[in-house]
Each structure stands twice: as C-alpha cells, then as structure tokens.
CSV table of C-alpha atoms and ligand atoms in Angstrom, one decimal:
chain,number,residue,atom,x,y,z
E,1,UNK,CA,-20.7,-6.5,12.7
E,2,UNK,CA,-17.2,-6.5,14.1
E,3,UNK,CA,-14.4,-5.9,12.4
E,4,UNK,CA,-12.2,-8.9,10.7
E,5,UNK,CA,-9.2,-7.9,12.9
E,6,UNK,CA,-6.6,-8.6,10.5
E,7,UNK,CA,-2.8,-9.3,10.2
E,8,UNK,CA,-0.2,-9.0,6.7
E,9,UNK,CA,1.6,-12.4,6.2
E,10,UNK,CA,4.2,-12.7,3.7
E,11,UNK,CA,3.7,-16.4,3.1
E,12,UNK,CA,5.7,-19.5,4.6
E,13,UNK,CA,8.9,-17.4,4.2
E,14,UNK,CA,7.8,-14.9,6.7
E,15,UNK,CA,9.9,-15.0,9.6
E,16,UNK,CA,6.7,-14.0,11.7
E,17,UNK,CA,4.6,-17.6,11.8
E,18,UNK,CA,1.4,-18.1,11.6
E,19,UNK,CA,1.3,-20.0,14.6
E,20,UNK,CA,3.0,-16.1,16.0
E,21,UNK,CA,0.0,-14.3,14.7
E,22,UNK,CA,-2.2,-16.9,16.2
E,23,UNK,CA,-1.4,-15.2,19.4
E,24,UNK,CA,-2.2,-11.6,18.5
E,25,UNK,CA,-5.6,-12.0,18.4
E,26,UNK,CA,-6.2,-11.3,14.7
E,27,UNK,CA,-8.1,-13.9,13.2
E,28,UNK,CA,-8.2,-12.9,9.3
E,29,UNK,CA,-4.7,-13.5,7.5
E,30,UNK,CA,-4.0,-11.2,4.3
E,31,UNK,CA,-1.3,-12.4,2.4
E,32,UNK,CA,-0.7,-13.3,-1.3
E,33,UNK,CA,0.9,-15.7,-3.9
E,34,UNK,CA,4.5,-13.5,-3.5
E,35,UNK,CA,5.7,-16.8,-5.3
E,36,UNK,CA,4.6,-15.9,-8.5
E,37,UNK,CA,5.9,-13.2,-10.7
E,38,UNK,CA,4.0,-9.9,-11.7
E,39,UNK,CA,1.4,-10.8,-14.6
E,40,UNK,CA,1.3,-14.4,-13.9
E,41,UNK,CA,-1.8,-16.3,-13.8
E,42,UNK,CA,-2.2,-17.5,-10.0
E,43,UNK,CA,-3.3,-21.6,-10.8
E,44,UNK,CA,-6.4,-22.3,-9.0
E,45,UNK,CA,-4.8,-25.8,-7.1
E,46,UNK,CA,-2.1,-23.5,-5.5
E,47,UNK,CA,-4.4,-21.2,-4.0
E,48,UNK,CA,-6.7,-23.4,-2.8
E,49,UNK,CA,-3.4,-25.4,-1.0
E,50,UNK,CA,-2.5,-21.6,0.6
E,51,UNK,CA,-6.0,-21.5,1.8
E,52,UNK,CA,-6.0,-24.7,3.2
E,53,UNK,CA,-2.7,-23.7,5.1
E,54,UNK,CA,-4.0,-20.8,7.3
E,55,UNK,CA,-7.5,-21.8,7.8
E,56,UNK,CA,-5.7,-25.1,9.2
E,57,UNK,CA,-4.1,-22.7,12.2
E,58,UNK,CA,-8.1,-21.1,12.6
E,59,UNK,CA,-8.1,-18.5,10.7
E,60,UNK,CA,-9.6,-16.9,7.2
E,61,UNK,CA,-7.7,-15.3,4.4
E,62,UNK,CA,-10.0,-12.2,5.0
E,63,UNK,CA,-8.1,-10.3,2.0
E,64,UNK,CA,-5.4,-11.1,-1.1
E,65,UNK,CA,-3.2,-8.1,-0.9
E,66,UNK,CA,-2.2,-7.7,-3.5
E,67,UNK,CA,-2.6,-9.4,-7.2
E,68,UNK,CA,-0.2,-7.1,-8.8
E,69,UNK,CA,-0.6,-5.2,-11.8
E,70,UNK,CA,2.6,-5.3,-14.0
E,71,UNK,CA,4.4,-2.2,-15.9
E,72,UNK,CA,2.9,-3.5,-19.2
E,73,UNK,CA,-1.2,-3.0,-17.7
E,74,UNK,CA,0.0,0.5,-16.4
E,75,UNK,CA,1.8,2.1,-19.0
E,76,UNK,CA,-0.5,-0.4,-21.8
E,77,UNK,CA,2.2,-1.9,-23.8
E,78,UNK,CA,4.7,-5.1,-24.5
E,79,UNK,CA,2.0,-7.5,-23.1
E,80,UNK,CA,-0.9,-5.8,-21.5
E,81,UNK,CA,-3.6,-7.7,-23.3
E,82,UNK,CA,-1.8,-10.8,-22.3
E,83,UNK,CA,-1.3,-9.8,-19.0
E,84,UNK,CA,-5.0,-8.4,-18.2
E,85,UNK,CA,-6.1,-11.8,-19.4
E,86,UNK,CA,-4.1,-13.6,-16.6
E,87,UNK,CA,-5.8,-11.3,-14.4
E,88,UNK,CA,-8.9,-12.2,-14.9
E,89,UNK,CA,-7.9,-15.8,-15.1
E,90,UNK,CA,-6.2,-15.3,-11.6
E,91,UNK,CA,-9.9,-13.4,-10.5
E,92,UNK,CA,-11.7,-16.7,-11.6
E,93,UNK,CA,-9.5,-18.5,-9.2
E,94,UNK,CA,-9.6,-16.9,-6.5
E,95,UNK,CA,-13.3,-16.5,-7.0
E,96,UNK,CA,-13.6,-20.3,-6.8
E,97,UNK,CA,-11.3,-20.6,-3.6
E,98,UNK,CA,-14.3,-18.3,-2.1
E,99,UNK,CA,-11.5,-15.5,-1.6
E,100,UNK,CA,-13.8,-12.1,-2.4
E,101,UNK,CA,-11.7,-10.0,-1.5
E,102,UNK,CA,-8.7,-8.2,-4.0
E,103,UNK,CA,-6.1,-5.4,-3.2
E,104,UNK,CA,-4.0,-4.1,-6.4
E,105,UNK,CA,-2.4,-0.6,-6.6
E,106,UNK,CA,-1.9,1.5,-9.8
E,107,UNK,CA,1.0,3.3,-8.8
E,108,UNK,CA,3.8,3.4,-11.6
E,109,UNK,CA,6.7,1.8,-10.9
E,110,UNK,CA,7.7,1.7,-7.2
E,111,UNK,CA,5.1,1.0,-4.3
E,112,UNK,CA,5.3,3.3,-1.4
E,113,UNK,CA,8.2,5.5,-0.7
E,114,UNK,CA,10.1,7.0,2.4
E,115,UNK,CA,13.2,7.9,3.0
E,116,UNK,CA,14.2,6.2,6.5
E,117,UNK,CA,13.2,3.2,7.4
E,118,UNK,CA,15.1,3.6,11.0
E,119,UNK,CA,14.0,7.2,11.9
E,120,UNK,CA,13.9,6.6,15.8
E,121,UNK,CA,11.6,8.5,17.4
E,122,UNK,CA,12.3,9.8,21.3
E,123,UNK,CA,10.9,6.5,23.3
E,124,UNK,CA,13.6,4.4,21.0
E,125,UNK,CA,11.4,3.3,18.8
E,126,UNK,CA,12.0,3.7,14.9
E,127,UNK,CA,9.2,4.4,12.2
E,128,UNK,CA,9.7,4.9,8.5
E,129,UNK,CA,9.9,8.7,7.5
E,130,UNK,CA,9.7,10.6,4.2
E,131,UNK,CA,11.2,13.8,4.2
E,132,UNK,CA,11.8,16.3,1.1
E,133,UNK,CA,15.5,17.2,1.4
E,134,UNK,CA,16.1,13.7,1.2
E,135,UNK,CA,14.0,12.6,-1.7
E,136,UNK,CA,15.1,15.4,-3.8
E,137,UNK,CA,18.9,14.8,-2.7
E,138,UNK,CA,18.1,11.2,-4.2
E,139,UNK,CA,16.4,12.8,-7.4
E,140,UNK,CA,18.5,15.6,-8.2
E,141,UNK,CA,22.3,14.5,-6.6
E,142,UNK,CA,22.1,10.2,-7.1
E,143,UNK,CA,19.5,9.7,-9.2
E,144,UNK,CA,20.2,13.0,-11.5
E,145,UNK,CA,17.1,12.7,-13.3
E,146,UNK,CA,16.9,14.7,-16.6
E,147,UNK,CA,14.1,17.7,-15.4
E,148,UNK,CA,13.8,17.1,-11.9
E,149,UNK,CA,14.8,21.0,-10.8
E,150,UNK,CA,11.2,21.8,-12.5
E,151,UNK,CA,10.1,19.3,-9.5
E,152,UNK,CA,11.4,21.3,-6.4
E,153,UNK,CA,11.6,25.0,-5.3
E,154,UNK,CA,15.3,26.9,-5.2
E,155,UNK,CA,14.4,26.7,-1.7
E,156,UNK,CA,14.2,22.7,-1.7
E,157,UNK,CA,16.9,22.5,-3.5
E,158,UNK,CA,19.6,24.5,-1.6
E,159,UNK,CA,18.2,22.2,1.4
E,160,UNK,CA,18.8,19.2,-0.7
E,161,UNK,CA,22.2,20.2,-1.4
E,162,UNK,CA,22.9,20.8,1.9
E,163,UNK,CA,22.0,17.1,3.2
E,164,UNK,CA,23.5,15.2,0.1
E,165,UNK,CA,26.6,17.2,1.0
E,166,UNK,CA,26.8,16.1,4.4
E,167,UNK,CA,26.0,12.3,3.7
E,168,UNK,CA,29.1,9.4,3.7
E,169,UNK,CA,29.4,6.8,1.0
E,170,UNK,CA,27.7,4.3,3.9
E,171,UNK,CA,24.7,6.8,4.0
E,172,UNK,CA,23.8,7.2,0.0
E,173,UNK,CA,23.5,3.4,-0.1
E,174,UNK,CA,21.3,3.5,2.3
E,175,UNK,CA,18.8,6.1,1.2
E,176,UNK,CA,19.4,4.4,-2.7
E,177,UNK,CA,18.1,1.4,-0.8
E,178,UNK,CA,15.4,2.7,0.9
E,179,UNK,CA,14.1,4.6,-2.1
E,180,UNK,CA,14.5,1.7,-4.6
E,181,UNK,CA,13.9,-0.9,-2.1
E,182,UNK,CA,11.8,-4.2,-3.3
E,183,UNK,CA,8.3,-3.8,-2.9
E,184,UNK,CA,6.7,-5.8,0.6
E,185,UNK,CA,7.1,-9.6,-0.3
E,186,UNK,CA,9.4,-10.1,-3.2
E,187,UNK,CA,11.9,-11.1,-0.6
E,188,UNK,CA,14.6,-9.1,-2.8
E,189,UNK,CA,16.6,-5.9,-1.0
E,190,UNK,CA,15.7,-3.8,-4.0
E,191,UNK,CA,14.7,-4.6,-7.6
E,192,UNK,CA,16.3,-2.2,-9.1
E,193,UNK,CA,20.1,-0.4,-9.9
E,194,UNK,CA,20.1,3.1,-10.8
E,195,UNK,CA,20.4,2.4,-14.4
E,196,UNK,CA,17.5,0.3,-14.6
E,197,UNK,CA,15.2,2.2,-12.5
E,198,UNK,CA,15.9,5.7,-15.0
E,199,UNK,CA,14.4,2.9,-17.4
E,200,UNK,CA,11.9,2.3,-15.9
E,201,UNK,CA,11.3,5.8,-15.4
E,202,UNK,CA,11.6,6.8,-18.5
E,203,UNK,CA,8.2,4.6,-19.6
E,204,UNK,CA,6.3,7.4,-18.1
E,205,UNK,CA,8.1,9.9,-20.1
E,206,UNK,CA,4.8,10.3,-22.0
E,207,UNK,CA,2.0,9.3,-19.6
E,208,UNK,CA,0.2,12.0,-17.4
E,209,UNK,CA,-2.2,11.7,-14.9
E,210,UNK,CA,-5.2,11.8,-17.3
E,211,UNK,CA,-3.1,8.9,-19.8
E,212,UNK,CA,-2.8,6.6,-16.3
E,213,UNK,CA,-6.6,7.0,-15.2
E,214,UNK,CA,-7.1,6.4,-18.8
E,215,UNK,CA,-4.8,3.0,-18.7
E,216,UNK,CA,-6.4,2.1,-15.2
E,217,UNK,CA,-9.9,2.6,-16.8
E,218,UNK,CA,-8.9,0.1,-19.6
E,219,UNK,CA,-7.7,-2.5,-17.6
E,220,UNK,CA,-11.1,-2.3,-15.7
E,221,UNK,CA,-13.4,-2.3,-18.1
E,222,UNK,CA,-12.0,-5.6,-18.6
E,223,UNK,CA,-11.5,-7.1,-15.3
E,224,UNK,CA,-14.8,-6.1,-13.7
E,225,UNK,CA,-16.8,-8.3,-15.6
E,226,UNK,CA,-14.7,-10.9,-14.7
E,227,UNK,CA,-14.5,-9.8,-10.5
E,228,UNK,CA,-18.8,-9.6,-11.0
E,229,UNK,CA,-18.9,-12.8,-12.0
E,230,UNK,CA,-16.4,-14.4,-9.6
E,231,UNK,CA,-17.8,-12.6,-6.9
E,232,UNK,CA,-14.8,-10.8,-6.1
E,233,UNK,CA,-14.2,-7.0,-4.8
E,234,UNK,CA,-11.3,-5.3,-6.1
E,235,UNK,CA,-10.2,-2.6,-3.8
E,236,UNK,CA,-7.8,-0.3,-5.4
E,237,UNK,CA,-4.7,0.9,-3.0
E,238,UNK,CA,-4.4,4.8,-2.9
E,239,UNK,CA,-0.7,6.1,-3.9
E,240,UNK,CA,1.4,6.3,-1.2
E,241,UNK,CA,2.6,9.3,-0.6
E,242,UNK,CA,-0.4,10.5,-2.3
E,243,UNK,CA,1.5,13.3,-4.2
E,244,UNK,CA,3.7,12.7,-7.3
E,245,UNK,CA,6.9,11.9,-7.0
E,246,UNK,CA,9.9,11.6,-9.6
E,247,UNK,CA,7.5,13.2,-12.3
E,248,UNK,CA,5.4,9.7,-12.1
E,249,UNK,CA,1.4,10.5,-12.6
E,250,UNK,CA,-0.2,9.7,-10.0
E,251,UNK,CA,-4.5,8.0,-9.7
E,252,UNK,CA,-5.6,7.5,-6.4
E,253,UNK,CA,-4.4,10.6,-4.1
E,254,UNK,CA,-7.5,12.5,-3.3
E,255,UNK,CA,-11.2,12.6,-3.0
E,256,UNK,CA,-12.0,14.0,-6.2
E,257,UNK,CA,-9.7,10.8,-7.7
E,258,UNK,CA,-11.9,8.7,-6.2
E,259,UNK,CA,-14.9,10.6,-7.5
E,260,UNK,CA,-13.9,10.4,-11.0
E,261,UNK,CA,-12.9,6.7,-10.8
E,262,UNK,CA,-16.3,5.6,-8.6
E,263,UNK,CA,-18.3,7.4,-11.4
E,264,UNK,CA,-16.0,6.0,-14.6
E,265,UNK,CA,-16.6,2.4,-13.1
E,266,UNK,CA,-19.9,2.3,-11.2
E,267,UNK,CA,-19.7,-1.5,-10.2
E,268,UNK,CA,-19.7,-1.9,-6.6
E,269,UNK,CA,-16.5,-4.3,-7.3
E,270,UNK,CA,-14.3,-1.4,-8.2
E,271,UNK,CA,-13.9,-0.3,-5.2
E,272,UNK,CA,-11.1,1.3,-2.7
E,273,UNK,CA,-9.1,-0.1,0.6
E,274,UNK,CA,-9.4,2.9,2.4
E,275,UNK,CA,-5.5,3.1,3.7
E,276,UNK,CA,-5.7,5.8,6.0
E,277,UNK,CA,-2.0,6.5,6.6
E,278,UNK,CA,-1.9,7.3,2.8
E,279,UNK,CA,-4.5,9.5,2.3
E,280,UNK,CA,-3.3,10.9,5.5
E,281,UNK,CA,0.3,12.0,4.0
E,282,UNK,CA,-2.1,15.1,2.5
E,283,UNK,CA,-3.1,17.8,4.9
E,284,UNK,CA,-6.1,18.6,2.8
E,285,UNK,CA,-7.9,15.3,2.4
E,286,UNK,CA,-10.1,15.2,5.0
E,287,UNK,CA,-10.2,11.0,6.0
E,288,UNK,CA,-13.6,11.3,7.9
E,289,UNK,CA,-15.5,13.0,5.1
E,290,UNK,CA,-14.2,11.0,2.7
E,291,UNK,CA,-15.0,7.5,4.5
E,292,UNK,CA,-18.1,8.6,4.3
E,293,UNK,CA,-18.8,9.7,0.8
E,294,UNK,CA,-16.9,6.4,-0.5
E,295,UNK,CA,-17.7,4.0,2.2
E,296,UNK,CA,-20.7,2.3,0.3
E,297,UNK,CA,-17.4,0.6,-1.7
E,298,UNK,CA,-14.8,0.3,0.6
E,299,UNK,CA,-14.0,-3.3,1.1
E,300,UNK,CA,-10.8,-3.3,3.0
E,301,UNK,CA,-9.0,-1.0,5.7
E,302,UNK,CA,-5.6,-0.3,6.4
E,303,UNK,CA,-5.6,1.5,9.9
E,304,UNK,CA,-2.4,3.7,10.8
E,305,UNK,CA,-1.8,7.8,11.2
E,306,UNK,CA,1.0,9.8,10.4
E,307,UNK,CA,2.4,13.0,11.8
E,308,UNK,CA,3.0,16.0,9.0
E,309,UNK,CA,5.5,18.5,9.5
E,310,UNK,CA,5.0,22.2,8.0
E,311,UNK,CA,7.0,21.6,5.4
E,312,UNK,CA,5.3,18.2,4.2
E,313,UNK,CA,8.0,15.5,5.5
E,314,UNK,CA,5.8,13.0,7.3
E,315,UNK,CA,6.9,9.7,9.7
E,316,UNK,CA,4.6,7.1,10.4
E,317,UNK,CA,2.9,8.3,14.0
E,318,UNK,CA,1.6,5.8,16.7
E,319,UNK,CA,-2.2,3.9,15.5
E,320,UNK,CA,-4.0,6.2,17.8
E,321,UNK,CA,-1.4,9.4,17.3
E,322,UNK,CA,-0.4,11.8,14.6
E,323,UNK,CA,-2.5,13.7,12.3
E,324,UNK,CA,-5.9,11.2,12.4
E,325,UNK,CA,-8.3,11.3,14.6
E,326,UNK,CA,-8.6,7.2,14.9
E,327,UNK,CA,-11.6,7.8,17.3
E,328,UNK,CA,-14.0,9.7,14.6
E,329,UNK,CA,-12.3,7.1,11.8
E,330,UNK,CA,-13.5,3.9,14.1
E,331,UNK,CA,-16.5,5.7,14.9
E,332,UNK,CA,-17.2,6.0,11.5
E,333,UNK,CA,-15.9,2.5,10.4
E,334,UNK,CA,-18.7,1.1,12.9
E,335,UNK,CA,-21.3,2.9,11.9
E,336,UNK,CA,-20.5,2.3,7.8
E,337,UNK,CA,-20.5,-1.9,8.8
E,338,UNK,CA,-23.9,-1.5,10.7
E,339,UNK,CA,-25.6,0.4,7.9
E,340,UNK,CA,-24.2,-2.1,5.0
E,341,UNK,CA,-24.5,-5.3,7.8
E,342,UNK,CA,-20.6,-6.5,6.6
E,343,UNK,CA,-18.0,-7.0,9.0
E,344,UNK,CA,-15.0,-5.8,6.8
E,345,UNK,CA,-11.3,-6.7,6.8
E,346,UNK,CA,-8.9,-4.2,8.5
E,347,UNK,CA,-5.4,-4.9,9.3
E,348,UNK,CA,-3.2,-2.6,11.4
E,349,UNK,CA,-0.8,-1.0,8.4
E,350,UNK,CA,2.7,-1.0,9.5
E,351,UNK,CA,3.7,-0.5,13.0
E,352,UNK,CA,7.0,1.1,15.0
E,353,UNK,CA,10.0,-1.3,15.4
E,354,UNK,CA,10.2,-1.5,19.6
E,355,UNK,CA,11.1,-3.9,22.1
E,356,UNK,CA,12.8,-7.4,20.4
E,357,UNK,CA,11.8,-6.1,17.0
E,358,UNK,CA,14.7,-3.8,17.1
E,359,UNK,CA,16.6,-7.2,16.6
E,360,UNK,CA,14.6,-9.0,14.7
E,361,UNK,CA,14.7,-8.3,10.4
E,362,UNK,CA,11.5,-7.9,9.1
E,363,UNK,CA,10.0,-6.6,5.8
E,364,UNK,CA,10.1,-2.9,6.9
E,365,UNK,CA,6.9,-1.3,8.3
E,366,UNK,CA,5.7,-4.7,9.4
E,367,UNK,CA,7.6,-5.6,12.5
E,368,UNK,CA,6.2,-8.4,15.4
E,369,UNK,CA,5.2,-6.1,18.2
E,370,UNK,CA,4.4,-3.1,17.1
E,371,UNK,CA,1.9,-4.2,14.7
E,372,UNK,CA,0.7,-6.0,18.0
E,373,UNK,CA,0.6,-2.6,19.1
E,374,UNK,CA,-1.2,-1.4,16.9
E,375,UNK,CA,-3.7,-3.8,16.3
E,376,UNK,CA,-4.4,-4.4,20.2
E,377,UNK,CA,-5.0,-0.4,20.6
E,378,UNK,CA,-7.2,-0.6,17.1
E,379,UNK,CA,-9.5,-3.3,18.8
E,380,UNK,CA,-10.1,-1.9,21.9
E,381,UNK,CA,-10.9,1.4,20.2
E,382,UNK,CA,-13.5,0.0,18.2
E,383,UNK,CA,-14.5,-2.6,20.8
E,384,UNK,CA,-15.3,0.6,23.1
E,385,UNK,CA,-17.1,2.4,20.5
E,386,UNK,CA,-19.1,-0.4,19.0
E,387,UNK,CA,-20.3,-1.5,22.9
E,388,UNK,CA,-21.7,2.4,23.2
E,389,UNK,CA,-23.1,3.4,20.4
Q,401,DNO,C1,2.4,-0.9,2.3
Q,401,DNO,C2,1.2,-1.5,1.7
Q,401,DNO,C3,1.3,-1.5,0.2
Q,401,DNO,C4,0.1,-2.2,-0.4
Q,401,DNO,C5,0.1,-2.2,-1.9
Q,401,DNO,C6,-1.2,-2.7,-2.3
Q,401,DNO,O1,2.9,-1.4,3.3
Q,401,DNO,O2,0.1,-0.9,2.2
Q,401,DNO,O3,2.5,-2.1,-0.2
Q,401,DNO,O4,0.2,-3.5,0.0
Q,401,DNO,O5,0.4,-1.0,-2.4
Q,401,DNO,O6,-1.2,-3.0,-3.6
C-alpha cells in the first residue's frame, strides 16, 4: 500500500497549474474551496464541479486541507452554533462527492508562524525561519501587547531589544507581514492591521488551554456524528510552532495532547494529520514514538524536518535533513499502511525557494521546485524502503 504521493493546490488561482503538478509525479491533489469564507457552508454542486476539475487532469483530490474552523467555533461565541452547523452541512457534502478525507486546525487566531520567509541558507536557497529575538521584538516593541514581558526571559528580552533596535522602517514591515501574514490560500498579503489583530487577540483574554480543548471537544461532539455518517476522516492539524505564542492556548502540541484528545473523542474519525515539521519544532516530542502510538488514526501526512537551534529558533531543513530522521519516519509510515492495508495521503509540506523559484511568487513555503524536491527525495525514500522490507 503505497503512499498517495501528494501535492497542495491553491485552486484555479494558483500560479502553479495543475497541468505543472501533472509533471511532478504526484498523483493526489489537496486543495480546498479557498473561495468561500470561514464558517460558510461549502454547496454540494460546487464541490463536485472542483472534483470534476482535477480528476479531469488524472488525478484524485486525496485530501481537503483545510475546511476552516472560524474565531466564533474556537473561542464559542457570536455564531458558533450557526457556524458548527455549516460544518456539518459542508461534511455531508463532501461526504457525497466521495471526498473522506478532512484537514482543519484549532489554532486561535493565526495559522503557522515564522519570522522570515527569505532566510537563505548557504547553497542560496531561502527557507522560512522562526527565531525568538524576532518574535518577541514583534510582541513586545510593534505589537506592545499588554503582559507580554511575563512571556520572555530578561535574557530574551535584552536580545529582542537589541534586534528591533537595529531594524529600518523597510524591515519592521516586513516582519509585521510575515507575522500577520494571510493564512495559505486567502490570496490576501495579511488579514490583519495591528489594531485589529490586538482584537483579535484580546478574544483569548479569558481562554486557557484547558477552556480551548474544552471548545474543540464541543464542536466535536457535534461534528463527528456527522463525519461517521458521511464517511469522512477529520484529521486535526497540530499547532505550528507547537508552543504558545502571544499568550494564545495552544491544543495539539505534544503527545500527551493527542492522548487526551484520542481518549475524549474515541471515533476513529477524530483523528490527526501527523505534520511532522510541526511536531518537530519541539526537541522533546519524539516523531517516531509518537507515529506509532497514534498511527491507528492518522489519516493524512505532511512530510518535512526542521533544524533547531540551542536556543529554540528553528528554519525549515531540507525533507531528508534537520532534526528528523525521515528514514525511521518512512520506515514507520510503511509499515503503519501495511498493518492497517490503506495507502494514505502525504504531501511534501513546504519546500526551499531554489533555482527559478527565487523569481517566481508563490504562497510562501510552497514554491515549484523545491516541493519537487522534496517530494521526488520523499518517494524514493519510501520506494527504497517499501521494495526491502
Ligand atoms: C502550512 C500548513 C497549514 C495547514 C493548516 C491546516 O503550510 O500545513 O497551513 O494547512 O494549518 O488546517
């Protein structure tokens, strides 16, 4: 059971074509309906038209990544109810396209979040970074969150100083961009200004980690049902980085997360993409072991590594560099597929900008070759494993 080798599409705006990915080799498509706003109901006749659309180029829509959650599910107010209701409505639909596959993320807020998204590394090649000084420079210096000293060390602090001191007007844009940029497919450079992104900060202002687990529960108790019946596997997205950032609570970081949340919702459709570059932002989760104590109900991959630095800043490594061992990871991937007989969708996350992609604007992370990289080095790897075993 190989594999659905796997590539992101952002939808007919995406400058990358689907007749492009045709000739990388993948031959699942993940994509969404980026048309539709958060907490809309996605209508069955436009899915099915989507559908239509890449399977006429030969391939499947292996995975919808993602149906969103809104602001209202995650904190539970305004519209929740209403909203959780279009979600299962959106479920039903997809479930009748024959999609059975659903990525969502329940992580307040913002999606992922770096700090560079042009840190070149010493072949001239540029991956996206997160680094500490930087973040807290945003939080403390631009951002001047009410609290955030509590957040970071004298130590930190002094360093963040240090950089924000040192940056031109040209410079804060960019890291105000790169923090608050739009999240992959809404097409828009960021969705928020300052003033609305203290906001929708300030929502949190009374939910901890226990309140979102609680919220996340909620809105599954409702939607499983649903996903059962429609035969569709949610696979919830871990937070990336899986730490908490700008006093947000954070759900899906470690292994004991995943614990609580597999025990909470026993269904085997409540369960995880296993992203390895996030889970691999945390020295102490352990990606091997925890493959294969959640594997039974991991129903998507995201395949990448990154490399950690003493003091916790991270950049996005090469597929098969950095701080995972890819070869035990595929080993285990194979050997997980065998024993439940799936082949299950993977797609390589993110991947350098090299080559023509240094001149090409893409949604960052998800450049033209070095995806190609990555996904080309990802297939061997587990063509090579699967063929001796
Ligand atoms: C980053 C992606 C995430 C992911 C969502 C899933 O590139 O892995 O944006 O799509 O968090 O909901």
């Amino acid at each position: 059971m190989p594999l659905i080798q796997s590539w992101r599409w952002f939808g007919p705006k995406d400058p990358i074509t689907l007749g492009d990915i045709k000739q990388t080799g993948a031959t699942g498509i993940v994509t969404a309906m980026h048309e539709f706003a958060y907490g809309e109901c996605w209508p069955e006749e436009a899915i099915r038209e989507r559908k239509a659309l890449i399977e006429s180029y030969g391939f499947t829509w292996s995975a919808v990544e993602s149906v969103p959650i809104h602001e209202d599910i995650k904190t539970r107010s305004g519209n929740a109810e209403r909203y959780i209701e279009n979600y299962r409505r959106t479920l039903e639909n997809l479930g009748k396209c024959g999609l059975d596959t659903v990525c969502y993320n329940f992580m307040p807020v913002l999606d992922w979040s770096r700090t560079n998204i042009r840190y070149t590394l010493p072949d001239g090649s540029m991956a996206l970074r997160f680094e500490w000084a930087a973040f807290a420079a945003f939080d403390l210096y631009i951002l001047q969150r009410a609290g955030a000293e509590q957040d970071y060390s004298a130590e930190l602090q002094a360093e963040a100083r240090a950089y924000y001191e040192q940056l031109n007007e040209d410079d804060k844009q960019a890291l105000i961009d790169t923090v608050l940029l739009g999240l992959p497919g809404t097409g828009d450079k960021h969705a928020f200004t300052l003033e609305s992104f203290r906001e929708a900060l300030a929502r949190y202002d009374d939910i901890d980690s226990d309140q979102l687990k609680a919220n996340l529960y909620h809105f599954l108790d409702q939607v499983i049902p649903t996903a059962e019946a429609a035969g569709v596997h949610l696979a919830i997205h871990p937070d990336d980085p899986p730490f908490p950032l700008l006093g947000l609570p954070r759900v899906v970081s470690t292994a004991t997360d995943i614990e609580q949340l597999y025990s909470r919702v026993p269904s085997e459709h409540c369960g995880l993409t296993f992203c390895a570059g996030s889970f691999s932002a945390r020295a102490d989760n352990n990606l091997v072991d925890m493959l294969q104590r959640f594997g039974d109900r991991v129903h998507f991959l995201h395949l990448r590594s990154t490399a950690i630095d003493e003091h916790g800043n991270f950049h996005e490594a090469d597929h098969l560099g950095g701080g995972v061992d890819m070869y035990a990871l595929m080993k285990e991937v194979v050997l997980l597929q065998r024993r439940r007989n799936v082949s299950l969708p993977m797609r390589p996350d993110h991947g350098h900008q090299m080559l023509e992609d240094l001149q090409q604007e893409t949604y960052p992370g998800y450049s033209k070759i070095g995806r190609l990289r990555g996904l080309a080095e990802l297939r061997g790897l587990e063509m090579g494993i699967a063929r001796s075993l």
